[in-house]
XYZ file of C-alpha atoms in Angstrom:
678
model
C 68.646 64.941 -20.283
C 69.044 68.475 -18.936
C 68.326 69.126 -15.325
C 66.013 71.887 -16.399
C 63.680 69.302 -17.974
C 62.841 67.907 -14.582
C 62.007 71.203 -12.918
C 59.031 73.434 -12.935
C 60.480 75.687 -15.618
C 58.559 73.870 -18.299
C 61.353 73.907 -20.869
C 65.038 72.891 -21.138
C 67.456 75.629 -20.053
C 71.225 75.850 -20.030
C 73.644 78.593 -19.025
C 77.259 78.984 -20.163
C 79.442 81.068 -17.858
C 82.777 80.176 -19.435
C 83.460 82.704 -22.157
C 80.768 85.301 -22.623
C 77.401 84.728 -20.928
C 75.158 82.529 -23.067
C 71.696 81.305 -22.084
C 69.604 78.738 -24.013
C 65.931 78.693 -23.002
C 63.849 76.388 -25.120
C 64.579 77.386 -28.707
C 65.784 80.811 -27.790
C 69.416 81.906 -27.274
C 70.292 84.985 -25.210
C 73.682 86.598 -25.488
C 75.286 89.328 -23.287
C 73.329 92.110 -25.029
C 69.924 90.416 -24.807
C 69.055 91.181 -21.169
C 67.735 94.787 -21.622
C 70.796 96.323 -20.029
C 74.073 95.489 -18.343
C 72.843 95.478 -14.770
C 70.171 92.770 -15.316
C 72.822 90.585 -16.971
C 75.289 91.127 -14.117
C 72.526 90.359 -11.591
C 71.931 87.008 -13.250
C 75.654 86.237 -13.324
C 76.065 87.091 -9.623
C 73.195 84.852 -8.587
C 74.376 81.951 -10.716
C 77.835 82.190 -9.156
C 76.254 81.818 -5.717
C 75.005 78.345 -6.850
C 71.516 78.504 -5.362
C 72.425 80.240 -2.114
C 70.284 83.293 -1.253
C 71.957 86.665 -1.761
C 70.586 89.635 0.310
C 69.669 92.814 -1.564
C 72.300 94.902 0.096
C 75.043 92.499 -1.067
C 73.692 92.457 -4.617
C 73.567 96.284 -4.556
C 77.126 96.552 -3.355
C 78.398 94.274 -6.121
C 76.367 96.058 -8.825
C 76.963 99.665 -7.854
C 79.875 99.727 -5.388
C 80.092 103.149 -3.643
C 77.621 104.747 -6.114
C 74.437 103.198 -4.688
C 71.173 104.668 -5.975
C 68.826 106.181 -3.438
C 66.298 103.363 -3.769
C 68.410 100.399 -4.848
C 65.797 97.904 -3.609
C 63.272 99.185 -6.174
C 65.997 99.077 -8.885
C 66.786 95.472 -8.055
C 63.105 94.491 -8.181
C 62.905 96.167 -11.652
C 65.990 94.241 -12.852
C 64.549 90.936 -11.545
C 61.309 91.653 -13.330
C 63.224 92.276 -16.616
C 65.222 89.073 -16.133
C 62.137 86.941 -15.635
C 60.478 88.412 -18.711
C 63.543 87.704 -20.873
C 64.047 84.180 -19.453
C 60.411 83.085 -19.451
C 57.946 85.453 -21.018
C 54.586 84.983 -19.366
C 55.972 82.502 -16.788
C 55.164 82.402 -13.107
C 57.692 83.952 -10.614
C 57.592 80.804 -8.431
C 58.696 78.734 -11.477
C 61.398 81.106 -12.711
C 65.152 80.706 -12.553
C 65.276 83.712 -10.290
C 63.426 83.084 -6.992
C 62.544 85.635 -4.367
C 63.601 84.853 -0.799
C 63.327 86.827 2.385
C 65.351 90.023 1.880
C 66.918 88.929 -1.403
C 67.011 86.551 -4.356
C 68.560 83.270 -5.399
C 69.144 81.284 -8.528
C 67.280 77.938 -8.794
C 69.900 75.397 -9.807
C 67.410 72.632 -10.460
C 65.861 74.573 -13.322
C 68.892 74.734 -15.609
C 72.117 73.065 -16.483
C 75.103 75.367 -15.859
C 78.498 74.647 -17.243
C 80.302 75.698 -14.029
C 78.113 73.291 -12.004
C 78.967 70.451 -14.388
C 82.622 71.343 -14.196
C 82.524 71.403 -10.320
C 80.935 67.933 -10.284
C 83.824 66.476 -12.273
C 86.274 68.415 -10.128
C 84.858 66.905 -6.954
C 85.032 63.429 -8.417
C 88.629 64.169 -9.450
C 89.470 65.185 -5.841
C 87.861 61.952 -4.568
C 89.978 59.982 -7.086
C 87.103 58.486 -9.001
C 86.878 60.693 -12.120
C 87.128 58.775 -15.387
C 89.198 59.974 -18.294
C 86.011 60.728 -20.266
C 84.714 62.877 -17.477
C 87.958 64.776 -17.284
C 87.927 65.417 -21.024
C 84.351 66.600 -20.839
C 85.251 69.049 -18.045
C 88.153 70.344 -20.213
C 85.747 70.869 -23.118
C 83.380 72.909 -20.936
C 85.991 75.654 -20.498
C 85.533 77.609 -23.754
C 87.192 80.739 -22.461
C 87.756 82.816 -19.307
C 84.854 82.795 -16.823
C 82.556 85.754 -17.795
C 85.133 87.229 -20.093
C 82.717 90.027 -21.009
C 83.031 91.337 -17.367
C 86.852 91.906 -17.271
C 86.678 94.746 -14.692
C 84.055 93.582 -12.257
C 85.541 92.794 -8.814
C 82.888 90.181 -8.040
C 83.822 88.338 -11.235
C 87.608 88.506 -10.714
C 87.596 86.310 -7.609
C 85.382 83.683 -9.265
C 87.562 83.832 -12.376
C 90.681 83.172 -10.324
C 88.967 80.285 -8.528
C 87.990 78.483 -11.707
C 91.313 79.273 -13.376
C 93.083 77.301 -10.680
C 90.575 74.462 -10.967
C 91.022 74.431 -14.721
C 94.747 73.913 -14.287
C 94.139 71.008 -11.928
C 91.654 69.344 -14.288
C 94.054 69.847 -17.267
C 96.801 68.173 -15.247
C 94.520 65.284 -14.187
C 93.356 64.744 -17.789
C 96.938 64.798 -19.011
C 97.954 62.316 -16.316
C 95.095 59.967 -17.370
C 96.102 60.242 -21.020
C 99.760 59.446 -20.260
C 98.755 56.510 -18.025
C 96.966 55.007 -20.994
C 99.868 55.596 -23.322
C 98.363 58.557 -25.172
C 101.379 60.835 -25.245
C 100.031 63.192 -27.924
C 96.846 63.999 -25.949
C 98.929 64.164 -22.679
C 101.299 66.740 -24.208
C 98.423 68.758 -25.539
C 96.690 68.934 -22.123
C 99.892 69.552 -20.168
C 100.884 72.367 -22.520
C 97.480 73.947 -22.005
C 97.980 73.723 -18.157
C 101.424 75.347 -18.446
C 100.007 78.113 -20.585
C 97.321 78.673 -18.020
C 99.710 78.707 -15.056
C 103.398 79.068 -15.816
C 104.290 78.222 -12.214
C 102.450 74.845 -11.999
C 105.410 72.480 -11.559
C 103.202 69.382 -11.789
C 102.085 70.497 -15.209
C 105.662 71.074 -16.305
C 106.553 67.553 -15.181
C 103.667 66.102 -17.112
C 104.765 67.954 -20.194
C 108.312 66.696 -19.793
C 106.978 63.173 -19.452
C 104.733 63.469 -22.489
C 107.535 64.732 -24.750
C 109.911 62.127 -23.474
C 107.372 59.377 -24.059
C 107.015 60.653 -27.614
C 110.825 60.388 -28.153
C 111.356 64.204 -27.915
C 114.151 64.306 -25.351
C 115.225 67.794 -26.467
C 111.703 69.198 -25.948
C 111.516 67.566 -22.509
C 114.790 69.224 -21.416
C 113.600 72.575 -22.850
C 110.372 72.205 -20.808
C 112.468 71.886 -17.647
C 114.588 74.950 -18.517
C 111.395 76.989 -19.090
C 109.986 75.772 -15.741
C 113.197 76.730 -13.904
C 113.298 80.177 -15.538
C 109.705 80.914 -14.639
C 110.190 79.973 -10.982
C 113.559 81.659 -10.504
C 112.885 84.878 -12.447
C 109.389 85.531 -11.138
C 109.240 83.854 -7.703
C 112.872 83.591 -6.822
C 112.573 79.866 -5.968
C 114.081 76.740 -7.376
C 112.157 73.755 -8.770
C 111.133 71.049 -6.312
C 113.411 68.056 -5.946
C 110.733 65.876 -7.619
C 111.067 68.010 -10.780
C 114.905 68.015 -10.705
C 114.966 64.259 -10.255
C 112.785 63.812 -13.304
C 115.180 66.082 -15.279
C 118.157 64.059 -14.149
C 116.405 60.824 -15.182
C 115.718 62.208 -18.661
C 119.354 63.322 -18.939
C 120.457 59.805 -18.059
C 117.995 58.464 -20.651
C 116.080 56.269 -18.222
C 113.452 54.032 -19.884
C 110.252 56.010 -20.596
C 108.136 53.172 -19.266
C 109.843 53.298 -15.913
C 109.383 57.047 -15.639
C 105.665 56.804 -16.553
C 105.228 54.166 -13.934
C 107.056 56.244 -11.255
C 105.663 59.726 -12.014
C 102.297 58.935 -13.734
C 101.436 55.592 -12.085
C 101.067 53.767 -15.444
C 99.469 51.369 -15.983
C 96.685 53.050 -13.966
C 93.383 52.188 -15.697
C 91.108 49.682 -14.055
C 87.721 48.462 -15.272
C 84.766 49.501 -13.019
C 81.100 49.071 -13.875
C 81.780 48.883 -17.611
C 83.884 52.111 -17.673
C 87.461 53.086 -17.152
C 88.004 54.734 -13.813
C 91.371 56.513 -13.755
C 92.933 56.492 -10.273
C 95.179 59.511 -9.701
C 97.171 59.031 -6.526
C 98.546 62.153 -4.877
C 102.171 62.907 -5.673
C 103.474 62.569 -2.157
C 105.753 60.214 -0.291
C 104.508 57.284 1.729
C 104.455 57.569 5.527
C 107.562 55.458 5.891
C 109.600 57.893 3.724
C 108.827 60.837 5.940
C 109.597 61.876 9.528
C 109.243 58.874 11.891
C 105.855 58.631 13.510
C 106.950 59.498 17.055
C 105.012 60.690 20.095
C 101.707 59.467 18.879
C 101.769 55.749 19.697
C 99.305 56.047 22.624
C 96.903 58.177 20.542
C 97.071 55.672 17.636
C 96.484 52.682 19.894
C 93.448 54.408 21.418
C 92.147 55.336 18.024
C 92.629 51.800 16.610
C 90.785 50.213 19.601
C 87.922 52.649 19.150
C 87.271 52.019 15.396
C 87.737 48.211 15.319
C 85.428 47.286 18.183
C 82.843 44.870 16.853
C 80.298 45.206 19.569
C 78.089 48.166 20.484
C 74.644 49.590 19.757
C 76.010 52.431 17.615
C 78.682 52.831 15.065
C 81.696 54.565 16.575
C 82.485 58.125 15.351
C 85.840 59.767 16.135
C 86.749 63.409 15.553
C 90.423 64.237 15.362
C 91.321 67.954 15.570
C 94.540 70.007 15.601
C 96.143 73.035 14.086
C 97.802 73.124 10.682
C 100.810 70.805 10.793
C 99.727 68.849 13.850
C 99.715 65.572 11.979
C 95.934 64.942 11.406
C 96.385 63.609 7.887
C 99.372 61.527 8.960
C 97.343 60.048 11.803
C 94.584 58.998 9.399
C 97.218 57.359 7.123
C 98.827 55.483 10.029
C 95.398 54.283 11.213
C 94.508 53.107 7.716
C 97.749 51.137 7.595
C 96.779 49.213 10.848
C 93.373 48.138 9.550
C 93.555 44.585 8.205
C 90.060 43.061 8.203
C 87.945 45.938 7.020
C 87.645 48.009 3.844
C 89.344 51.392 4.323
C 87.899 54.362 2.437
C 90.017 57.551 2.528
C 88.243 60.802 1.414
C 88.957 64.504 1.612
C 86.323 67.263 1.730
C 86.782 70.310 -0.447
C 85.641 73.895 -0.383
C 83.254 73.290 -3.259
C 81.305 70.677 -1.247
C 79.716 73.468 0.783
C 77.766 74.474 -2.284
C 76.750 70.948 -3.370
C 74.290 69.363 -1.018
C 75.024 65.674 -0.297
C 78.355 65.681 -2.226
C 80.432 64.210 0.663
C 77.938 61.377 1.357
C 77.812 60.730 -2.386
C 81.576 60.176 -2.475
C 81.248 57.663 0.334
C 78.415 55.797 -1.351
C 80.355 55.613 -4.619
C 83.448 54.256 -2.798
C 81.581 51.700 -0.638
C 78.783 50.608 -2.876
C 80.182 50.782 -6.435
C 79.134 47.201 -7.197
C 75.668 47.533 -5.753
C 72.848 47.942 -8.305
C 70.940 50.187 -5.905
C 73.680 52.867 -5.898
C 72.389 54.901 -8.862
C 68.856 54.997 -7.596
C 70.067 56.095 -4.144
C 72.193 58.918 -5.606
C 69.231 60.119 -7.662
C 67.010 60.042 -4.614
C 69.580 62.016 -2.679
C 69.840 64.729 -5.291
C 66.098 65.158 -6.043
C 64.134 64.547 -2.797
C 66.154 66.139 -0.029
C 64.346 69.146 1.263
C 62.957 70.645 4.474
C 60.286 67.933 4.842
C 61.323 65.820 7.904
C 59.496 62.744 6.614
C 61.474 62.759 3.342
C 64.719 63.398 5.176
C 64.130 60.297 7.289
C 63.243 58.208 4.208
C 66.444 59.255 2.503
C 68.566 58.617 5.527
C 66.961 55.185 6.019
C 67.547 54.282 2.348
C 71.237 55.183 2.606
C 71.642 53.373 5.991
C 70.146 50.218 4.468
C 72.451 50.386 1.488
C 75.619 50.924 3.512
C 74.601 48.384 6.169
C 74.545 45.632 3.560
C 78.206 46.227 2.642
C 81.258 44.603 4.122
C 82.597 46.171 7.382
C 84.396 49.381 6.673
C 86.395 52.294 8.221
C 85.898 55.756 6.637
C 88.735 58.226 6.993
C 87.447 61.718 6.117
C 89.998 64.567 6.109
C 89.137 68.245 6.194
C 85.810 67.449 7.858
C 85.127 71.162 8.478
C 84.362 71.403 4.675
C 81.690 68.677 4.609
C 78.437 70.079 3.379
C 75.581 70.361 5.989
C 73.339 67.759 4.282
C 76.118 65.164 4.301
C 76.929 65.972 7.946
C 73.316 65.321 8.927
C 73.355 62.009 7.047
C 76.592 60.985 8.689
C 74.963 61.726 11.995
C 71.985 59.496 10.986
C 74.317 56.733 9.992
C 76.124 56.760 13.365
C 72.752 56.367 15.126
C 71.254 53.764 12.730
C 74.196 51.322 12.185
C 75.800 49.110 14.817
C 79.505 48.999 15.586
C 79.918 45.848 13.609
C 79.092 47.734 10.386
C 82.116 50.003 10.570
C 83.377 53.280 11.866
C 83.690 56.956 10.852
C 86.835 58.903 11.589
C 86.846 62.600 10.777
C 89.807 65.058 10.918
C 89.509 68.820 11.029
C 91.487 71.907 12.066
C 90.916 73.140 15.585
C 88.113 75.614 15.935
C 86.866 75.187 12.373
C 84.013 72.865 13.199
C 81.468 75.253 14.643
C 78.807 74.417 17.181
C 76.026 74.287 14.546
C 77.709 71.532 12.586
C 75.755 68.241 12.759
C 78.901 66.222 13.561
C 79.387 68.110 16.856
C 76.031 66.956 18.318
C 76.467 63.220 18.189
C 75.838 61.577 21.620
C 78.737 59.137 21.473
C 81.323 61.216 19.611
C 84.900 60.478 20.621
C 87.276 63.465 20.390
C 91.000 63.191 19.900
C 93.072 66.409 20.030
C 96.537 66.361 18.500
C 98.674 68.950 20.134
C 102.363 69.697 19.443
C 104.964 67.011 20.219
C 106.770 67.606 23.506
C 110.430 68.598 23.707
C 111.440 65.270 25.232
C 110.036 63.388 22.226
C 111.940 65.596 19.742
C 115.181 65.163 21.740
C 115.450 61.659 20.195
C 116.468 63.354 16.869
C 119.554 64.812 18.501
C 119.052 68.385 17.093
C 119.470 71.161 19.534
C 116.578 73.628 19.626
C 114.346 71.526 17.351
C 111.268 71.945 19.507
C 111.743 75.717 19.930
C 112.165 76.239 16.170
C 109.233 74.095 15.144
C 106.775 74.484 17.932
C 106.661 70.680 18.043
C 104.442 70.428 14.938
C 105.250 67.321 12.950
C 104.894 68.982 9.510
C 107.585 71.543 10.403
C 109.685 68.968 12.181
C 109.789 67.031 8.887
C 110.918 70.167 7.030
C 113.560 70.937 9.645
C 114.938 67.422 9.488
C 115.157 67.658 5.720
C 117.035 71.037 5.968
C 119.533 69.710 8.512
C 120.046 66.424 6.624
C 118.989 64.429 9.695
C 115.877 63.052 8.078
C 114.392 62.015 4.746
C 114.772 64.610 1.941
C 111.059 64.633 1.224
C 110.132 66.343 4.512
C 110.684 69.824 3.227
C 108.873 68.918 -0.034
C 105.759 67.900 1.943
C 105.787 71.079 3.935
C 106.293 73.276 0.829
C 103.530 71.413 -0.990
C 101.173 72.025 1.944
C 101.975 75.756 1.775
C 101.345 75.795 -1.987
C 97.864 74.485 -1.363
C 97.084 77.815 0.291
C 97.047 79.348 -3.212
C 99.690 81.034 -5.360
C 99.091 84.512 -3.930
C 99.396 83.456 -0.260
C 102.281 81.096 -0.923
C 104.211 83.863 -2.676
C 103.385 86.209 0.244
C 104.813 83.672 2.692
C 107.984 83.233 0.645
C 108.574 86.974 0.332
C 107.706 87.570 3.993
C 110.354 85.008 4.977
C 112.980 87.509 3.688
C 112.225 89.618 6.761
C 114.384 88.439 9.652
C 112.498 90.568 12.100
C 108.939 91.759 12.161
C 106.945 91.597 8.947
C 105.559 95.050 8.252
C 102.555 95.150 5.919
C 103.599 98.298 3.912
C 107.053 97.123 2.844
C 105.633 93.627 2.136
C 102.925 95.216 -0.045
C 105.581 97.131 -2.037
C 107.577 93.895 -2.518
C 104.467 92.152 -3.798
C 103.066 95.039 -5.747
C 99.795 94.679 -3.900
C 97.374 96.847 -1.917
C 98.429 97.104 1.768
C 94.911 96.445 3.023
C 94.573 93.188 1.100
C 98.084 92.146 2.314
C 96.974 92.760 5.909
C 93.804 90.638 5.276
C 95.982 87.780 4.022
C 98.466 88.107 6.922
C 95.578 87.960 9.436
C 94.186 84.913 7.604
C 97.615 83.226 7.922
C 97.513 84.099 11.637
C 94.251 82.131 11.772
C 96.230 79.057 10.555
C 98.881 79.822 13.210
C 101.582 80.175 10.596
C 101.999 83.776 11.618
C 101.254 85.703 14.805
C 100.856 89.417 15.610
C 103.961 91.226 16.747
C 103.269 94.853 17.699
C 102.364 96.682 14.504
C 103.564 93.808 12.349
C 103.661 90.021 12.212
C 106.246 87.241 12.793
C 106.432 83.556 11.862
C 105.144 81.303 14.608
C 108.034 78.945 13.989
C 111.596 79.765 12.899
C 111.642 76.523 10.988
C 108.821 77.624 8.755
C 110.555 80.931 8.003
C 113.871 79.322 7.269
C 112.295 76.665 5.070
C 110.553 79.336 2.946
C 113.539 81.657 3.031
C 115.677 78.826 1.675
C 113.690 78.830 -1.564
C 114.726 82.450 -2.288
C 118.068 82.943 -3.972
C 120.501 85.441 -2.434
C 120.247 87.694 -5.523
C 116.431 87.758 -5.238
C 116.732 88.454 -1.525
C 118.948 91.523 -2.119
C 116.669 92.820 -4.845
C 113.567 92.577 -2.710
C 115.189 94.362 0.215
C 116.671 97.063 -2.035
C 113.219 97.692 -3.481
C 111.791 98.031 0.014
C 114.443 100.605 1.000
C 113.765 102.509 -2.192
C 110.091 102.517 -1.523
C 110.666 103.843 2.011
C 112.738 106.736 0.667
C 110.143 107.598 -1.986
C 107.447 107.477 0.718
C 109.437 109.887 2.868
C 109.890 112.375 0.027
C 106.195 112.282 -0.793
C 105.406 112.933 2.830
C 107.717 115.924 2.882
C 106.017 117.357 -0.244
C 102.582 116.965 1.475
C 103.823 118.804 4.541
C 105.342 121.621 2.490
C 102.018 122.114 0.686
C 100.108 122.073 3.875
C 102.374 124.671 5.400
C 102.077 126.982 2.310
C 98.241 126.683 2.408
C 98.148 127.679 6.021
C 100.369 130.723 5.442
C 98.300 131.836 2.478
C 94.956 131.291 4.253
C 93.811 128.698 1.725
C 92.093 125.611 3.120
C 93.811 122.308 2.549
C 91.403 120.311 0.454
C 93.160 117.003 1.271
C 92.826 117.695 4.985
C 89.158 118.647 4.657
C 88.191 115.306 3.177
C 90.424 113.507 5.727
C 92.234 111.477 3.174
C 95.641 112.551 4.612
C 96.453 114.567 7.770
C 97.876 118.094 7.482
C 100.684 117.306 9.859
C 101.996 113.966 11.072
C 105.026 113.029 13.175
C 107.570 111.340 10.916
C 109.761 108.549 12.193
C 112.800 109.664 10.178
C 113.409 113.282 11.357
C 117.168 113.276 10.426
C 116.194 112.391 6.794
C 113.781 115.307 6.722
C 116.482 117.681 8.056
C 118.826 116.423 5.338
C 116.298 117.217 2.612
C 115.901 120.698 4.125
C 119.689 121.351 4.022
C 119.986 120.068 0.455
C 117.177 122.217 -0.802
C 118.245 125.222 1.281
C 114.619 126.177 1.917
C 113.963 128.147 5.044
C 110.368 127.155 5.121
C 111.232 123.429 5.090
C 113.746 123.861 7.819
C 111.104 125.712 9.885
C 108.680 122.943 9.120
C 111.217 120.384 10.401
C 111.290 122.078 13.789
C 107.476 122.130 13.781
C 107.370 118.459 13.119
C 110.026 117.680 15.724
C 108.029 119.647 18.333
C 104.849 117.846 17.356
C 106.580 114.443 17.650
C 107.991 115.311 20.937
C 104.629 116.469 22.298
C 103.015 113.311 20.968
């Protein structure tokens, strides 16, 4: 049954955003050219992409017109909304339309239609929680019938959403391939892995799955060719080598290791387990166990305090602990170590994602699914959560009471929720209700978040008995036990970077650097590549040369660099930036081959020289305009100054001598005088 059949829309409705826009309303089908103009169609697409969140009129106008805003854009928007409502529901009421009016803007009503991107996101969230079935993953794959809004190839507002879903599509393809391989379906696994590689040529996990699939099918040559293609893509385009996990799989295939052993090691086969009449494919993260990484040092007292807090069986309220710390402080590791110490309670490990901000109740739904999967009341509770939660306090209390009763009837538990800053507001409120309604004997909630990312309005910050545990850097005395001089100074005492440094020096497990690099890759391909290229700079990272090396806009590069400063990976250094830890820079720099390093630096020097020559040409033109009495048009519109001090005065003098131009030599003196005065 379509969601739209339950709403006030009066008819079934579905919207396809993958490929060209396609809307089914009742028995009518509307394509990209059926919305009485391009702007109304774009308005609908923008509102759908915001997934029910209100969008102010000024933001809509900026996306639709950019710098060319009409004089009365508000009236134009109202006209487009009227056209949309007439096309979507002729004769319908505005308060029952897909497009709803809110204070100062508009929003899309998600309960009135089934949208393919929403359905895709639901499966993605279940995949992240580790509970997606193979059928669900295949259905999500089938939803992607083309690029998101492929009929809007040049719209900036569509480009970011397109990149977002492209990355998620690769992950879902990989998860579906992994599920197929785990069940012995090599043909389907190879098909899905090949699609993921085609989508993202740098996705090593997809390359490994393709290698496994071909090897399982007896195509050893194809598996080895897959590895060569992966290595060429990474080396030629990014200047990095494949991860050790990939090279180990390649070596195992070369040695003709049994396919069954490789599937068990790399794909977790056999992985299918029967749950509630369906097959639930468990996809464990491809990371090493805690024992295989850097020793858990310097946190014994914190772990003992945390364990004592969560396992206490007496108390009026269920204990809630919030662990915070910067990137690399060891929050995830602390949760893993705590989970390993719990013996008499069910441990549920969950991770919040960015998408959960847009789906009300998704985080609490993951918890209910994990804790109460055998309870017959689960489905009814989930339906109640998705359909009755609104601004009515009485209904909120009823939903919270129903969930508390369901969870209170389960065995004692400990919930470990990572990335708590990404938990949606509805779930945060329900977690707060659970902490007040359930006793300590029922269980405990442990959340981990990055420092400063859980704002004061978040429901989790207002609990009366909240216990906070801050994880700071390890002290120098603790790291002295590793016997590596300067380890604390190079890593800042952060365990993630300590692990990478130990791996580089050969003093620790070889997977430490892999874990750190994998964490950096989660920042996204663009920012990861920026970090790798920035590591080539031994001194200050200047935005303009870095932008030339990346082929990007300098303003967007500065935005990303400042964002990385927020994660404390970088810090401001004068007019540029530097790595906060030398270990991070060296780890990333080690992934760049010497040849690639020389090429990047030579391109930077060539770009500097071209920039100086262009600057000289501008100055010459400005001088000639002043002598002839003509105004300098470029100076009038303030896009470039008429005269600027140049940092490379000797180079300018050299150009003057080579050209033997008296005017340019005179201009050199003028610039030198200006620079001295400045």
